[in-house]
Each structure stands twice: as C-alpha cells, then as structure tokens.
Coordinates of C-alpha atoms in Angstrom, one line a residue:
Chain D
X1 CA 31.4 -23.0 -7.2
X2 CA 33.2 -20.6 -4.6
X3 CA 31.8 -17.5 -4.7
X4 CA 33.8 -14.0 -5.4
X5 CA 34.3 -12.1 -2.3
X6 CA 32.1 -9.0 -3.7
X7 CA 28.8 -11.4 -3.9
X8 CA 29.3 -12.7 0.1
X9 CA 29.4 -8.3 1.0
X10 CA 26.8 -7.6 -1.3
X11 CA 24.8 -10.2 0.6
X12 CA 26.1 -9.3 4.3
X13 CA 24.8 -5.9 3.5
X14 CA 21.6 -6.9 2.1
X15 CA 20.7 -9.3 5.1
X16 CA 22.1 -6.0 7.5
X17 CA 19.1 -4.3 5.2
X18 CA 16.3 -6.6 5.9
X19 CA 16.9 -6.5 9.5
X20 CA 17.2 -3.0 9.8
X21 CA 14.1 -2.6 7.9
X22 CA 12.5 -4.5 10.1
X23 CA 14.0 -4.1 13.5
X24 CA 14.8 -0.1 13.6
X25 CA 11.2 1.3 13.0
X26 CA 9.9 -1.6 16.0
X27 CA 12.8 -0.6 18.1
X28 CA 11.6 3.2 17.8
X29 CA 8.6 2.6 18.7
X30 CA 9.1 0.3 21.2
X31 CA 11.5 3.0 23.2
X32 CA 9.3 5.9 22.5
X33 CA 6.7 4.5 24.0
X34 CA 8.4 2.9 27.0
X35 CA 10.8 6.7 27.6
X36 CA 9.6 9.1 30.1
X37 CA 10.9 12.9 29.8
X38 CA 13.3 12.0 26.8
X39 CA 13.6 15.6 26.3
X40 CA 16.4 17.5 23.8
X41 CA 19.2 16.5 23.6
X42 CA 19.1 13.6 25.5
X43 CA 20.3 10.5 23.4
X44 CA 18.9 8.2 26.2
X45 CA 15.3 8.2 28.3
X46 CA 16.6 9.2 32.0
X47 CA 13.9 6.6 32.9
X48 CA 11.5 4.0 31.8
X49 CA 7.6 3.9 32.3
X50 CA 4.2 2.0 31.3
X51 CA 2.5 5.1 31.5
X52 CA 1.6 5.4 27.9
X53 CA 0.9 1.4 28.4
X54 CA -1.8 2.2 30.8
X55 CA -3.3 4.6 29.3
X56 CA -3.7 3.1 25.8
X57 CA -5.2 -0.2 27.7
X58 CA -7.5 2.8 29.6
X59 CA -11.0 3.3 29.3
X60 CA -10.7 6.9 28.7
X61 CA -8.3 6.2 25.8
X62 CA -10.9 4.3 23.8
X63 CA -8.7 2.2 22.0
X64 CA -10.2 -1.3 23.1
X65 CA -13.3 -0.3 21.3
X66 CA -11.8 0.7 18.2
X67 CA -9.4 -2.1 18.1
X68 CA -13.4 -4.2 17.8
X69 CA -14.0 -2.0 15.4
X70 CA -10.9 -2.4 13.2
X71 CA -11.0 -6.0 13.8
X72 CA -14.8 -6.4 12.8
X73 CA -14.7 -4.5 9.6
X74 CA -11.7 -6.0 8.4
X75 CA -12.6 -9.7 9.2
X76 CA -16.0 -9.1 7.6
X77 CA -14.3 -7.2 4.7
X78 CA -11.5 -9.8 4.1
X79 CA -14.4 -12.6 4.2
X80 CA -16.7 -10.7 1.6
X81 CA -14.0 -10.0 -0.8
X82 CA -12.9 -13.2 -0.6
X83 CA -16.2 -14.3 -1.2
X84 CA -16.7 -12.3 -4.1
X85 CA -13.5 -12.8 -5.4
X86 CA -13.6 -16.7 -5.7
X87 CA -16.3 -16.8 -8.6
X88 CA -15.0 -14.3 -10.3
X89 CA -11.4 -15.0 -10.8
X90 CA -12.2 -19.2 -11.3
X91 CA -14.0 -17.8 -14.6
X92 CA -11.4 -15.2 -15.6
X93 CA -8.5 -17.8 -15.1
X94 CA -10.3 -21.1 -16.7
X95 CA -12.6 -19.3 -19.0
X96 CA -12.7 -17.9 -22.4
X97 CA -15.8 -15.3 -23.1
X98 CA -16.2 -11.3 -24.9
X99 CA -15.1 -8.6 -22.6
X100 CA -12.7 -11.1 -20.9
X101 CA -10.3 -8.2 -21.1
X102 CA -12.9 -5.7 -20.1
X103 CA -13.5 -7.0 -17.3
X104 CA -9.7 -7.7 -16.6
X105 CA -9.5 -3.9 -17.3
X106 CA -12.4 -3.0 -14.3
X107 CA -10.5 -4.7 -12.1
X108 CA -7.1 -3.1 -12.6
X109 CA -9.0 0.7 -12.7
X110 CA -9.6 1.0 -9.0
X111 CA -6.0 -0.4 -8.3
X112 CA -4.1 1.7 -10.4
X113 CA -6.2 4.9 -10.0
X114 CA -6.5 7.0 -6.6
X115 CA -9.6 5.4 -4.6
X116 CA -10.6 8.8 -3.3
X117 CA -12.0 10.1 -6.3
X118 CA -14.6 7.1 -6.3
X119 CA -14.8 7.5 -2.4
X120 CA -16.3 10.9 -3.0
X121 CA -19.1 9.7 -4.9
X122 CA -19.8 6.6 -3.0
X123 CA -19.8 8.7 0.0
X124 CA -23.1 10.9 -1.7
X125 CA -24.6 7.8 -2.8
X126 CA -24.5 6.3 0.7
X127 CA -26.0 9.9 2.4
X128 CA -28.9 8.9 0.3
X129 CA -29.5 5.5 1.7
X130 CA -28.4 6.3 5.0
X131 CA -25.0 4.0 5.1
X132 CA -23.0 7.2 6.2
X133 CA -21.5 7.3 9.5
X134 CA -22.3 3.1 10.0
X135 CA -20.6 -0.2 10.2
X136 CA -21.7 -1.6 7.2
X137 CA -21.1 1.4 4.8
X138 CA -17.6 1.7 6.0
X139 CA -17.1 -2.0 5.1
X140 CA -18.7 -2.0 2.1
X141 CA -16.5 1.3 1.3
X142 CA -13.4 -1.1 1.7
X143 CA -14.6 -3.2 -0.7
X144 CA -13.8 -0.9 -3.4
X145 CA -10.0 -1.4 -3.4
X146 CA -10.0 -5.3 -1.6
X147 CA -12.0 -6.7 -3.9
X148 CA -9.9 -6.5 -7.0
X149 CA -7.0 -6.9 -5.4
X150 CA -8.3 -10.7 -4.1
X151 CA -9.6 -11.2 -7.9
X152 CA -6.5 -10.6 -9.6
X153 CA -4.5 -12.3 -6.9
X154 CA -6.3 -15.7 -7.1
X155 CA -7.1 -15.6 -10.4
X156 CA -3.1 -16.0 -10.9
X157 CA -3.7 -19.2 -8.2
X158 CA -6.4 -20.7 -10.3
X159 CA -4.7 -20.3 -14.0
X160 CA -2.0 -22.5 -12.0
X161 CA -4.4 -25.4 -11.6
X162 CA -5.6 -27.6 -14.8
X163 CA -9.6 -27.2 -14.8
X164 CA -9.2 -30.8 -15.7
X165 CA -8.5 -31.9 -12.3
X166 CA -12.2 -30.7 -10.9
X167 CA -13.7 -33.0 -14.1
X168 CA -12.0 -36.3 -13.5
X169 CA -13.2 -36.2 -9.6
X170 CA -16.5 -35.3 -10.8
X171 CA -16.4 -38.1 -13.2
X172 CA -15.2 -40.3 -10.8
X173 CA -18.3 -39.7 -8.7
X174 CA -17.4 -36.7 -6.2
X175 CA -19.8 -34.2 -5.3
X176 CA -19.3 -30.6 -5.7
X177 CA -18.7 -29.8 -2.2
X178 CA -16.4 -32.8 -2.0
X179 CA -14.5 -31.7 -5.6
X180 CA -14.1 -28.2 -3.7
X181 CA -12.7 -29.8 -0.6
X182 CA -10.6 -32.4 -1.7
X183 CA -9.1 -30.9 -5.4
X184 CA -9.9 -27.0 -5.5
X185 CA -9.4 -26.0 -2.5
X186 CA -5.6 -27.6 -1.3
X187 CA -4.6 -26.8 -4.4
X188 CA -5.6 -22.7 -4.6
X189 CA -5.3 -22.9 -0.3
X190 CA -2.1 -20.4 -0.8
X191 CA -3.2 -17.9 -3.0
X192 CA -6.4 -17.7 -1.0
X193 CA -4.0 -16.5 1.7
X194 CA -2.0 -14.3 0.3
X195 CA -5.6 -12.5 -0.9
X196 CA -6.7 -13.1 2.2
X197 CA -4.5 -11.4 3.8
X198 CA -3.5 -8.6 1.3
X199 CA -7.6 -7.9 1.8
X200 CA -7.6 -7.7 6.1
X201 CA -4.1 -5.6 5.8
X202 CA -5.6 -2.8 3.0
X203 CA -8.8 -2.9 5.1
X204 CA -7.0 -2.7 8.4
X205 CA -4.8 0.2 7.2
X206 CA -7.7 2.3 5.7
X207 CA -8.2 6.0 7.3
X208 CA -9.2 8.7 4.9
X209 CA -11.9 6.0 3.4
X210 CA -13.3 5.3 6.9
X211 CA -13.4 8.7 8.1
X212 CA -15.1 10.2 5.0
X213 CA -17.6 7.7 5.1
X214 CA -17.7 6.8 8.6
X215 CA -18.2 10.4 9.2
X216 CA -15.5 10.0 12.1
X217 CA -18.5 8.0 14.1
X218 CA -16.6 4.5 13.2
X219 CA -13.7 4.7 15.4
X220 CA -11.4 2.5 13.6
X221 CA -7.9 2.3 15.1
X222 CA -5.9 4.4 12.8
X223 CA -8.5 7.3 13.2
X224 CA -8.1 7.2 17.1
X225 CA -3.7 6.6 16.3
X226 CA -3.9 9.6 14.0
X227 CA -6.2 11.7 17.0
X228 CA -3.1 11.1 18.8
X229 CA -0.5 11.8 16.3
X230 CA -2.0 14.9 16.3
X231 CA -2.5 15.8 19.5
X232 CA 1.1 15.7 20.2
X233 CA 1.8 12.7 23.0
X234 CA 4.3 10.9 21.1
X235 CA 4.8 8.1 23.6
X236 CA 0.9 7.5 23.4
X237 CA 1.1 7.5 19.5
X238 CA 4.3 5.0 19.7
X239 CA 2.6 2.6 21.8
X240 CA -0.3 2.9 19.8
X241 CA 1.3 2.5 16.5
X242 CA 2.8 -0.5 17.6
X243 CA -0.9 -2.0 19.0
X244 CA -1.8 -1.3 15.4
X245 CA 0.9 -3.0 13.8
X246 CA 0.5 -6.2 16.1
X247 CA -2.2 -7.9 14.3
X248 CA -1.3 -6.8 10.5
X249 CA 2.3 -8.5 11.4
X250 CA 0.4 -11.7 13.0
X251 CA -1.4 -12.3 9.8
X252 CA 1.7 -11.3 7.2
X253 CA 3.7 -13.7 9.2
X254 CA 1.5 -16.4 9.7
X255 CA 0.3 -16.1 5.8
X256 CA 4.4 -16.0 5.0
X257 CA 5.0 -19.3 7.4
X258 CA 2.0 -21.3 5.9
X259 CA 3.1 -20.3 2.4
X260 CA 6.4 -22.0 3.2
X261 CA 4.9 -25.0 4.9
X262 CA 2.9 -25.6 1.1
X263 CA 5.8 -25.1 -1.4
Chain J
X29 CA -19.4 -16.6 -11.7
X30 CA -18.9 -12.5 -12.5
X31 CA -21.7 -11.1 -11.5
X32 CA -20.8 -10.8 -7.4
X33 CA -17.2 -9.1 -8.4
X34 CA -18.8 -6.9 -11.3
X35 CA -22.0 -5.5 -9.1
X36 CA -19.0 -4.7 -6.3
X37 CA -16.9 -2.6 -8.8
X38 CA -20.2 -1.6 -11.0
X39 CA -21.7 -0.4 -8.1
X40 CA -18.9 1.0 -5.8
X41 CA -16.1 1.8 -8.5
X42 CA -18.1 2.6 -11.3
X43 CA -20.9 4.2 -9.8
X44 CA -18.8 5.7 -7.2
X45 CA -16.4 7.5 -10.1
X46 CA -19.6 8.3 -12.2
X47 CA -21.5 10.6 -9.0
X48 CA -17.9 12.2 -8.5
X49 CA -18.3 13.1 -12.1
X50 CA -21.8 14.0 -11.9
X51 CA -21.2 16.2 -8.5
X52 CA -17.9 17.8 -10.1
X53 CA -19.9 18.9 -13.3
X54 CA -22.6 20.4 -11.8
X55 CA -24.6 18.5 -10.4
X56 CA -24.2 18.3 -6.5
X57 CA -27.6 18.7 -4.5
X58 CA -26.1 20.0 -1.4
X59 CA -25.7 23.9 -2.6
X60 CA -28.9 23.5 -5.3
X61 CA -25.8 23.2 -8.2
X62 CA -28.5 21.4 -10.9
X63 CA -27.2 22.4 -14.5
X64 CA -23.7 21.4 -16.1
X65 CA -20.9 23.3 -16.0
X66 CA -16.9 22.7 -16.3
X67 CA -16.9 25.9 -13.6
X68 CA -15.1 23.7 -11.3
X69 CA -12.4 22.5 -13.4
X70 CA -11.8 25.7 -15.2
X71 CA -11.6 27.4 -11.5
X72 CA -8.6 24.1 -10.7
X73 CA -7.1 25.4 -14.1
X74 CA -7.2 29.0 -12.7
X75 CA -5.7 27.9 -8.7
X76 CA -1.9 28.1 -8.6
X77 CA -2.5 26.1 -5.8
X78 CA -3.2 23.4 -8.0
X79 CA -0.2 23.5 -10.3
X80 CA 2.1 23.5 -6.9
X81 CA 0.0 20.5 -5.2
X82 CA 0.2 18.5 -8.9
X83 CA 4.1 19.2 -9.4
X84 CA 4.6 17.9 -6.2
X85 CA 2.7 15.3 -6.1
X86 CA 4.5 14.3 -9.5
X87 CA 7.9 14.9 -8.3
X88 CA 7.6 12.9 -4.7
X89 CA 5.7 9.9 -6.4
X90 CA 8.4 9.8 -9.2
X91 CA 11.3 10.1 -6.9
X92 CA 9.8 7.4 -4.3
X93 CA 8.9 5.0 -7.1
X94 CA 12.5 5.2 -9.0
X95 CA 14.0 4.9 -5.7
X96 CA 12.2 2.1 -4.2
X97 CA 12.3 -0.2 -8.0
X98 CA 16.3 0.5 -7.5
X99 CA 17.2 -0.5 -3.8
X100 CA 13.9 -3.0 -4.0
X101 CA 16.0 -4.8 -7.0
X102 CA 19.6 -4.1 -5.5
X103 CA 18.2 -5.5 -2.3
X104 CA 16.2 -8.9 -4.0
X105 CA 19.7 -9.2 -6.1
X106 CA 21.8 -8.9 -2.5
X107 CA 18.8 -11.4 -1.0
X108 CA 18.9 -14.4 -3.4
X109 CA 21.3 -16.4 -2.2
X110 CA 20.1 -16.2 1.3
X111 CA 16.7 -16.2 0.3
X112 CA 17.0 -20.1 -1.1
X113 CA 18.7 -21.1 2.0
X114 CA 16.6 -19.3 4.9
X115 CA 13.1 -18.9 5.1
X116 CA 13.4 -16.3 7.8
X117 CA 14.6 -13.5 5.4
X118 CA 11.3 -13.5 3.4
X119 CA 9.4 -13.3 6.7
X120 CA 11.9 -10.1 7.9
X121 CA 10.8 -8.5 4.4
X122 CA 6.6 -9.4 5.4
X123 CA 7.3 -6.5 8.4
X124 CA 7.9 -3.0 6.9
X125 CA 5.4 -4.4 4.6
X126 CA 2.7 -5.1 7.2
X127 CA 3.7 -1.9 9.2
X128 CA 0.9 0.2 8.2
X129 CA 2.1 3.6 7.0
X130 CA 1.0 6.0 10.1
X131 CA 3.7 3.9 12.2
X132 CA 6.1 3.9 10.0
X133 CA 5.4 8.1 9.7
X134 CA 5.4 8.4 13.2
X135 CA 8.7 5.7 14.1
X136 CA 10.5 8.2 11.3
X137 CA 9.6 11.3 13.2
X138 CA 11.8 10.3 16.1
X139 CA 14.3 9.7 14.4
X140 CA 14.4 13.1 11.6
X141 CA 12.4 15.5 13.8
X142 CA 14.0 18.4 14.3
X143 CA 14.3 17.3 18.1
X144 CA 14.5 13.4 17.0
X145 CA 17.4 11.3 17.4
X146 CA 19.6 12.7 14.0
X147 CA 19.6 15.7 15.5
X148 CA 20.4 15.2 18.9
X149 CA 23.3 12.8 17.7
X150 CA 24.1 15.7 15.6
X151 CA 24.3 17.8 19.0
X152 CA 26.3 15.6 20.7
X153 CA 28.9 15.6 18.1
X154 CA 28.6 19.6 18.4
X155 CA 27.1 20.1 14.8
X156 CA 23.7 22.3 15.8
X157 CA 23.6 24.4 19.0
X158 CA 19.3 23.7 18.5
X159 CA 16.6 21.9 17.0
X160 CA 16.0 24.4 14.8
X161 CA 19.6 24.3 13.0
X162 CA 18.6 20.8 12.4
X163 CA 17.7 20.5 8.1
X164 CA 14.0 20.2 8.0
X165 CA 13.2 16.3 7.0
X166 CA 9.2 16.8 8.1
X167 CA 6.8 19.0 6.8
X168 CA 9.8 20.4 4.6
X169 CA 9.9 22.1 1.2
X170 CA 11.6 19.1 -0.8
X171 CA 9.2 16.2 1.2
X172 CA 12.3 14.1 2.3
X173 CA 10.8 12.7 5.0
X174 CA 7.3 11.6 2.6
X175 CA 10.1 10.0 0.2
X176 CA 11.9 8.4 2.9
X177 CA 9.2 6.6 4.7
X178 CA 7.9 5.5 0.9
X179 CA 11.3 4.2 0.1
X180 CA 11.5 2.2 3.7
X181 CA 7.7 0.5 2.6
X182 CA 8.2 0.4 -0.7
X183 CA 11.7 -1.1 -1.6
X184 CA 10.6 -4.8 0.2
X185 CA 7.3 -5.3 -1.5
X186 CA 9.9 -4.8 -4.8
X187 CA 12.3 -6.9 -3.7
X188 CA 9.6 -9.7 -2.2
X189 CA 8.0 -9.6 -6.1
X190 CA 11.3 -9.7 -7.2
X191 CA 12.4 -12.5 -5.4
X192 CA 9.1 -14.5 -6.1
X193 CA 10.7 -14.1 -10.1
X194 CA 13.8 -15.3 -9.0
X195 CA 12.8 -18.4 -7.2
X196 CA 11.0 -19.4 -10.1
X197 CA 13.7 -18.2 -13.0
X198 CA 16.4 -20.3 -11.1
X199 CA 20.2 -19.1 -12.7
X200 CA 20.3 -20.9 -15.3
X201 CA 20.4 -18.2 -17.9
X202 CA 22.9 -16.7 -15.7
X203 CA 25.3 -19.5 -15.5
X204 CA 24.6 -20.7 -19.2
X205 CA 25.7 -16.7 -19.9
X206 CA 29.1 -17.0 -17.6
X207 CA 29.8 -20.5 -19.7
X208 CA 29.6 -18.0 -22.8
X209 CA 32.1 -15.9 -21.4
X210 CA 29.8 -12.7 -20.2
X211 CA 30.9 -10.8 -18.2
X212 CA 29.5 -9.9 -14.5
X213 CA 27.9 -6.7 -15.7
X214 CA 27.3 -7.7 -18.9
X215 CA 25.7 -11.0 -17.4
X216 CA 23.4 -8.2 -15.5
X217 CA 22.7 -6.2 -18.2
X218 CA 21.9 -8.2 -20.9
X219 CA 20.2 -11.8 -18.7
X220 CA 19.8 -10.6 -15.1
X221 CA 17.8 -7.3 -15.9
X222 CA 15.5 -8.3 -18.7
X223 CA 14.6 -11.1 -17.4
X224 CA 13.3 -9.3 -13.8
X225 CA 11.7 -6.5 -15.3
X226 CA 8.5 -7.8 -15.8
X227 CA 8.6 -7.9 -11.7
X228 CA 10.0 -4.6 -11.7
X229 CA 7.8 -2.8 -14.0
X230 CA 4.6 -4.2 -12.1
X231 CA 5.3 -3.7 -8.4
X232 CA 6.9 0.3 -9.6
X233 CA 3.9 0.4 -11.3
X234 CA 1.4 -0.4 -8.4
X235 CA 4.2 1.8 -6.1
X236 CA 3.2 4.8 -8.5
X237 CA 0.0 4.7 -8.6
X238 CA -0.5 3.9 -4.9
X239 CA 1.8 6.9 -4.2
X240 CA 0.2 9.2 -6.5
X241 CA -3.1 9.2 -4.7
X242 CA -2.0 7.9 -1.1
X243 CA -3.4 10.3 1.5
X244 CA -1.7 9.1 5.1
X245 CA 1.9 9.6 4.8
X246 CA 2.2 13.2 3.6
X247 CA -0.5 14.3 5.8
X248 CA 1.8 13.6 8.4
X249 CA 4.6 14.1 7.2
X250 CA 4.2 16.7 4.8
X251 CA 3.3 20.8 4.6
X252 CA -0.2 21.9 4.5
X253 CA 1.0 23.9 1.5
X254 CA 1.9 23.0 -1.1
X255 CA 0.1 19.5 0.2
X256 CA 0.4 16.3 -2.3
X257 CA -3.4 16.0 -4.3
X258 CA -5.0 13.9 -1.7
X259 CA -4.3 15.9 0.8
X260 CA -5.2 19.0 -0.6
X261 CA -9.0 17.3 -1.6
X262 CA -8.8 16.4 1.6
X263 CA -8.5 19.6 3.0
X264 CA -11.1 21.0 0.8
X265 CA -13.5 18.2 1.2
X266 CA -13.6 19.1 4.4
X267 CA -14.0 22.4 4.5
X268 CA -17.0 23.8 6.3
X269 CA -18.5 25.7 3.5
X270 CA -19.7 23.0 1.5
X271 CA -19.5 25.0 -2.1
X272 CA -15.8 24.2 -1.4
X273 CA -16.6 20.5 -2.3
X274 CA -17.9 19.8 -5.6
X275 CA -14.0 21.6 -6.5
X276 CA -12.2 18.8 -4.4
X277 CA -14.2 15.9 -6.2
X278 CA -13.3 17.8 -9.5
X279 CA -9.6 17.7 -8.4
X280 CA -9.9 13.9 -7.2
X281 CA -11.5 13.1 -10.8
X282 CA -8.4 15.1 -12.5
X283 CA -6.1 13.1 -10.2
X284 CA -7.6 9.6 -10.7
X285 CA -7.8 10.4 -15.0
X286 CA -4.1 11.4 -14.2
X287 CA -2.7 8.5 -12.8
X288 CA -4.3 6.1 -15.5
X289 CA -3.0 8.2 -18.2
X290 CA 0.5 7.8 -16.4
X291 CA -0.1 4.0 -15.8
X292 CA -0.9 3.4 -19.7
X293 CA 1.9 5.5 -20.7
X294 CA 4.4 3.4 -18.1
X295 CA 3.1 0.2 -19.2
X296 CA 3.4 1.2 -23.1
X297 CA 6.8 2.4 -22.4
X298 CA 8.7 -0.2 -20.6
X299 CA 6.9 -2.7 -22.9
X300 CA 8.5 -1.3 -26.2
X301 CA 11.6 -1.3 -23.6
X302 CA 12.1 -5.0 -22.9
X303 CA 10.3 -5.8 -26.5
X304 CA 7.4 -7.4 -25.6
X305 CA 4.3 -6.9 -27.9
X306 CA 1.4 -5.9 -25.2
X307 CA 1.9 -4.6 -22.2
X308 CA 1.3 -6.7 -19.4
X309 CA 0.4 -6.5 -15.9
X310 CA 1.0 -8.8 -12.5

C-alpha cells in the first residue's frame, strides 16, 4: 500500500523527535563541560578545556569514591529486589489464593504514592537500630520503591509462561535446579532484565532517599552532582551529570539490545 | 513464595507509612511529643503555605502528565512505522529515559537560564539588551522549566509503553476499519484511541503519581516558595529545630493519602471512559 504523503512527515518529524530527545541534552552537556569562559552572550566557547575533566577524575573532587558507592548500593539493591521479587511474582502470576488482590494492592501502594512519606518513618525506625547514616540502611531504603516495581514487572513475564511447562520437565526427570535452568529461566530471561534494570536505574537515581537516610555520610553520586549543582561550577556539574548518566545508559541500552536479540 | 516481597513492603512500606503516622499524630520521641493530637495537621490546614505548595504541586503534575500522555502518543503514533523496521529508534527512546533527572535539570538550565543559550540567541537577534529581560523559565512563578524537563522524560517512557501495545495490536483493526470505509480521523478516534488507552492511562498514571511526589527536579528547578510538596517537607524536614518535623511528616502523609485518592479516582474514571468493568492497571 503507498502511503499518504502526511504519514511519511508525521514520521520524519517523529524520528527528528527521538533524536533530539536524545542527542540535544548529551550534546549540552557534553559542550558545557568541555567550554572555558563561555560567558554572556557568547553563542560559542572562545576555547576548549579538560579542566572540569580533571578535576571530576581528581582526588579532591571525590567522585571516584562515590561512583563505588552508587555502583555498590545499586548492584546490591538490583540483586536483592530481584531476589525478592522472583518468589513473589511466580505465585501471584501462576497462583490462585485469598488476598491475591491484596497483596496485588501492597505492591501498587508504594508505586503510586510519594515514597517520602514512608521514607520519614523508616528513617526513625532505622535511628533506633542504628542503620542511619550506613551502607546497608541506605540500600535497604531503596528497596522500598525497587522491589515492587521488579514484582509487578515479572510477574507480567511469568503469567506469559504456561506453569505446565516446569511440570512436564519435572515429570520427565529434571531436577529443580535443572527445570530453573533449562525451562524457567530462558523463558522469563527478558522480563528479568527489564526489572533488572528498572531496579539498578531507580536505585542509581535516588537522592532525597539516600540523603535522609544516609544522613549525607553515603556519598552516592547524585548527592556529590547536586553539591555541585549548587555550588555554582556548571562545567563541573556538566561533566559530572554526564559521568552519572554513563552507566544508567550502558545498562538501558544493553537491556534494550538483549531484548531485541530474544523476540 | 510471598513472604520475602511482603516482609520488604510490610516492613519498609507498611511500617515505614505507619511511624510517619505515629510521629505526625503525636507521637515523635525526639521533642518528648507522647499523647495524640491532629495539632499538626490542623496547623497544615491553618499554613497558607500549604494551600500554595498543594495548588502547585496539582497544577505542574497535571499539566506535565497531560502533556507528556499527548506528545508520548503523538510521538509512538509518528514512531510505528519506523519502530517495526529499525531497532535503533527504540534504543534512541531508552536515553532521555535513562538520563536521570538532575542531568536533564541541569542540560535544561543552559539552554533556558536567563544567561543560557535561548537567551543569548535571543541577544544576538537583538531581542533583550540582558539576561534579566530574558522570561524567567527556572525558579519562575508558572514552573515552565519543572514542566519542561518532565515533558522531555516523560513523553518517551509513554510512547515506549505505547509502542510495546502497538507491536503486539498489529493494524489489523485499523486496516479492517479503512476496508469499512472510516475515515482517517474517524479510524483514530473510534479503533486507534481505544484500543491504546489502556497504555495510556497506565504510564499517565505512573507519570502522575511519580510527579506528584518527585523531589529532584523542582528543587532545582523550581522557587523555594511556593516549592512543590516534596520540596517544601523537605525543607522542613530539615530544618534545624526539630519541632519543625513531626509537621513535614504530617504533610508527606497528607501528600501520599492525596495521590492515592487521585490515582483511584483516575483509574475509576478513565475506566467508565473506555467501558471496561474494573479498572486495571500495567
């Protein structure tokens, strides 16, 4: 069928859309952080330099240690969730049972209501066991918004697969770990990445969670990016944005390419 | 098979949201408050403050939402076509997705600061003499700059769940509609629309809700006052004198009872909209 001239601009402009989206806030950053005395009303840095470079890959700038600490808390956050999430949403997708929709409902709470409220009060409960201001309190505090997320997200994976698959290997002799490696797995292997990965990126992106609960004491990247948001270097803050950005676009792209490698 | 998930959101969610409770009735050790009392939430009803932080919050959550659902669907619509024949479109939407929302605050500020690139293009053209006769977009009275970098984030995770519904929809519909003799907008209205609602209504829904009591974006971009909710129990959180506190949590609680009233109501709405008998979510 030819197609009417209006579809082909509606889709030229669409494409000129995506890559705008895309392209202009990189390309922003990218020469903010590269231009030295862009002052008003230049249009154009007068010249180019690495000196916001340097000093984010500095000592005094901190940011190597806070990238660890980003990159720790989210790993061990994605892990857990997913973890946590795998039991759960195999028995809300394949089984029937009272307070199915209950328990449907506590899982779309903390998504659809603002996780500061329950931040608050976990904060308090943590002051009492001492998890303020430490590693494993601020990852557990991330839990509170990954973990349904990765729930609701693969239980939609596993109501895609019969439950009857998992009985005829058994049946035919396979042991659990074998059922889970050769039927369950392949078959739920891309909606475990997209949770996956939805879980490291909300964990990755968290501030006002960590800093309540960190106390400001757990550096995590976008506390040190906001530090210098605030204290007024934008060409530090561009570069450092854009070190921020790095690994949550590695893992969106490499989640998107592997999704298209399965279908 | 529950029990890992429910002791995560019994324990954090619950728990969490029942000693917020707890702290904003009363109960909150730090200043010896040991007795219940609503004095916290009558003093929110009393704080014009309040009213100014809630209205905005409503009206820049609303207008980000509406706007992102529309260009998020105008965009997936656009995007279809291509979509089936290029896997590299699907992976240019993953980006303003993944770009966490301080960068995309702070890649916006160069460009509608009143020293960013707008204005000095603006200057060049000899339409300001200064900064300052720049329109405020940041920290401005009408948070066009909070909408703005919203709509940039928003509109491609609508369009990607929109697109996931179109891929599996095919055009079947559509086409068996144009054999019928519909035309193109009433092939939109009638088969196109209802059928890509259900994607619509969901990711609005979770663009709402996220919006409504997001913290990030309109602390940079936004005023200190009237600040969105978050901000402003942020602020107060904060604050040094700690009696300030137990009134922040009160304000959280109101926020968080807020956006799930709103959430039922949306859901209840747009499902007597498209007809369907329960509402439905993801």
């Amino acid at each position: 069928m030819k197609k009417p001239t209006t579809t082909k601009v509606a889709e030229a402009l669409a494409v000129i859309a995506v890559v705008g989206l895309a392209a202009i806030p990189l390309a922003l950053l990218a020469s903010r952080s590269l231009a030295q005395s862009w002052y008003w009303p230049r249009l154009a840095p007068p010249s180019w330099s690495l000196r916001a470079w340097r000093y984010v890959f500095s000592p005094t700038a901190e940011v190597l240690p806070s990238l660890a600490a980003s990159l720790s808390v989210a790993l061990a956050v994605t892990l857990s969730a997913v973890i946590v999430a795998l039991p759960a949403s195999r028995a809300l997708a394949w089984q029937e049972f009272r307070g199915k929709r209950a328990v449907i409902f506590a899982l779309l709470a903390p998504v659809l209501t603002p996780p500061l409220a329950a931040t608050m009060g976990v904060h308090s409960l943590f002051l009492r066991y001492g998890l303020t201001d430490t590693w494993v309190g601020v990852a557990l505090s991330h839990l509170i918004s990954t973990v349904p997320y990765a729930t609701l997200m693969l239980t939609g994976s596993f109501s895609r697969l019969d439950p009857d698959y998992e009985a005829q290997a058994r049946t035919l002799g396979a042991k659990a770990i074998d059922v889970w490696r050769n039927v369950t797995f392949p078959a739920i292997a891309p909606g475990l990445a997209v949770a996956a990965s939805f879980a490291f990126l909300i964990s990755w992106s968290q501030y006002l969670t960590t800093l309540l609960v960190g106390g400001g004491r757990v550096r995590t990247l976008p506390l040190t990016l906001v530090a210098f948001q605030r204290g007024g270097d934008e060409a530090i803050a561009a570069a450092l944005s854009l070190v921020f950005l790095a690994p949550a676009a590695a893992v969106a792209f490499s989640v998107a390419r592997f999704l298209k490698e399965n279908q | 098979m529950l029990a890992p998930a429910l002791v995560v959101i019994g324990v954090l969610f619950a728990g969490g949201l029942a000693l917020a409770g707890a702290q904003s009735l009363g109960y909150f050790a730090p200043t010896g408050e040991n007795a219940l009392t609503l004095r916290h939430y009558v003093s929110l009803g009393d704080d014009p403050e309040v009213y100014a932080s809630l209205w905005l919050t409503l009206k820049l959550a609303t207008a980000s939402t509406v706007i992102s659902a529309a260009a998020g669907l105008a965009l997936a619509l656009g995007l279809r076509g291509v979509a089936r024949r290029s896997r590299a479109i699907s992976l240019l939407l993953q980006l303003p997705l993944s770009l966490p929302h301080l960068a995309m605050a702070g890649a916006l500020i160069t460009v509608i600061a009143p020293s960013g690139l707008l204005a000095r293009v603006a200057y060049a053209l000899g339409f300001i003499q200064q900064p300052a006769d720049f329109p405020a977009l940041i920290n401005d009275r009408f948070g066009a700059g909070i909408v703005l970098s919203y709509v940039l984030k928003e509109a491609p995770f609508v369009a990607l769940m929109t697109l996931a519904l179109l891929a599996r929809l095919g055009d079947e519909y559509e086409q068996a509609a144009r054999t019928l003799g519909a035309s193109a907008w009433q092939r939109f209205r009638h088969v196109t629309l209802p059928l890509l609602a259900p994607a619509v209504v969901s990711s609005s829904l979770m663009v709402f809700a996220f919006i409504f009591g997001a913290f990030e974006t309109p602390f940079i971009l936004g005023r200190p006052f009237p600040a969105m909710l978050s901000v402003m129990a942020q602020q107060r959180y904060l604050d040094v004198n700690l009696a300030a506190r137990p009134g922040a949590i009160a304000l959280m609680v109101v926020s968080a009872l807020l956006t799930a009233a709103l959430a039922w109501a949306y859901l209840r709405l747009t499902s007597r909209l498209i007809g369907l008998e329960r509402p439905f979510i993801l």
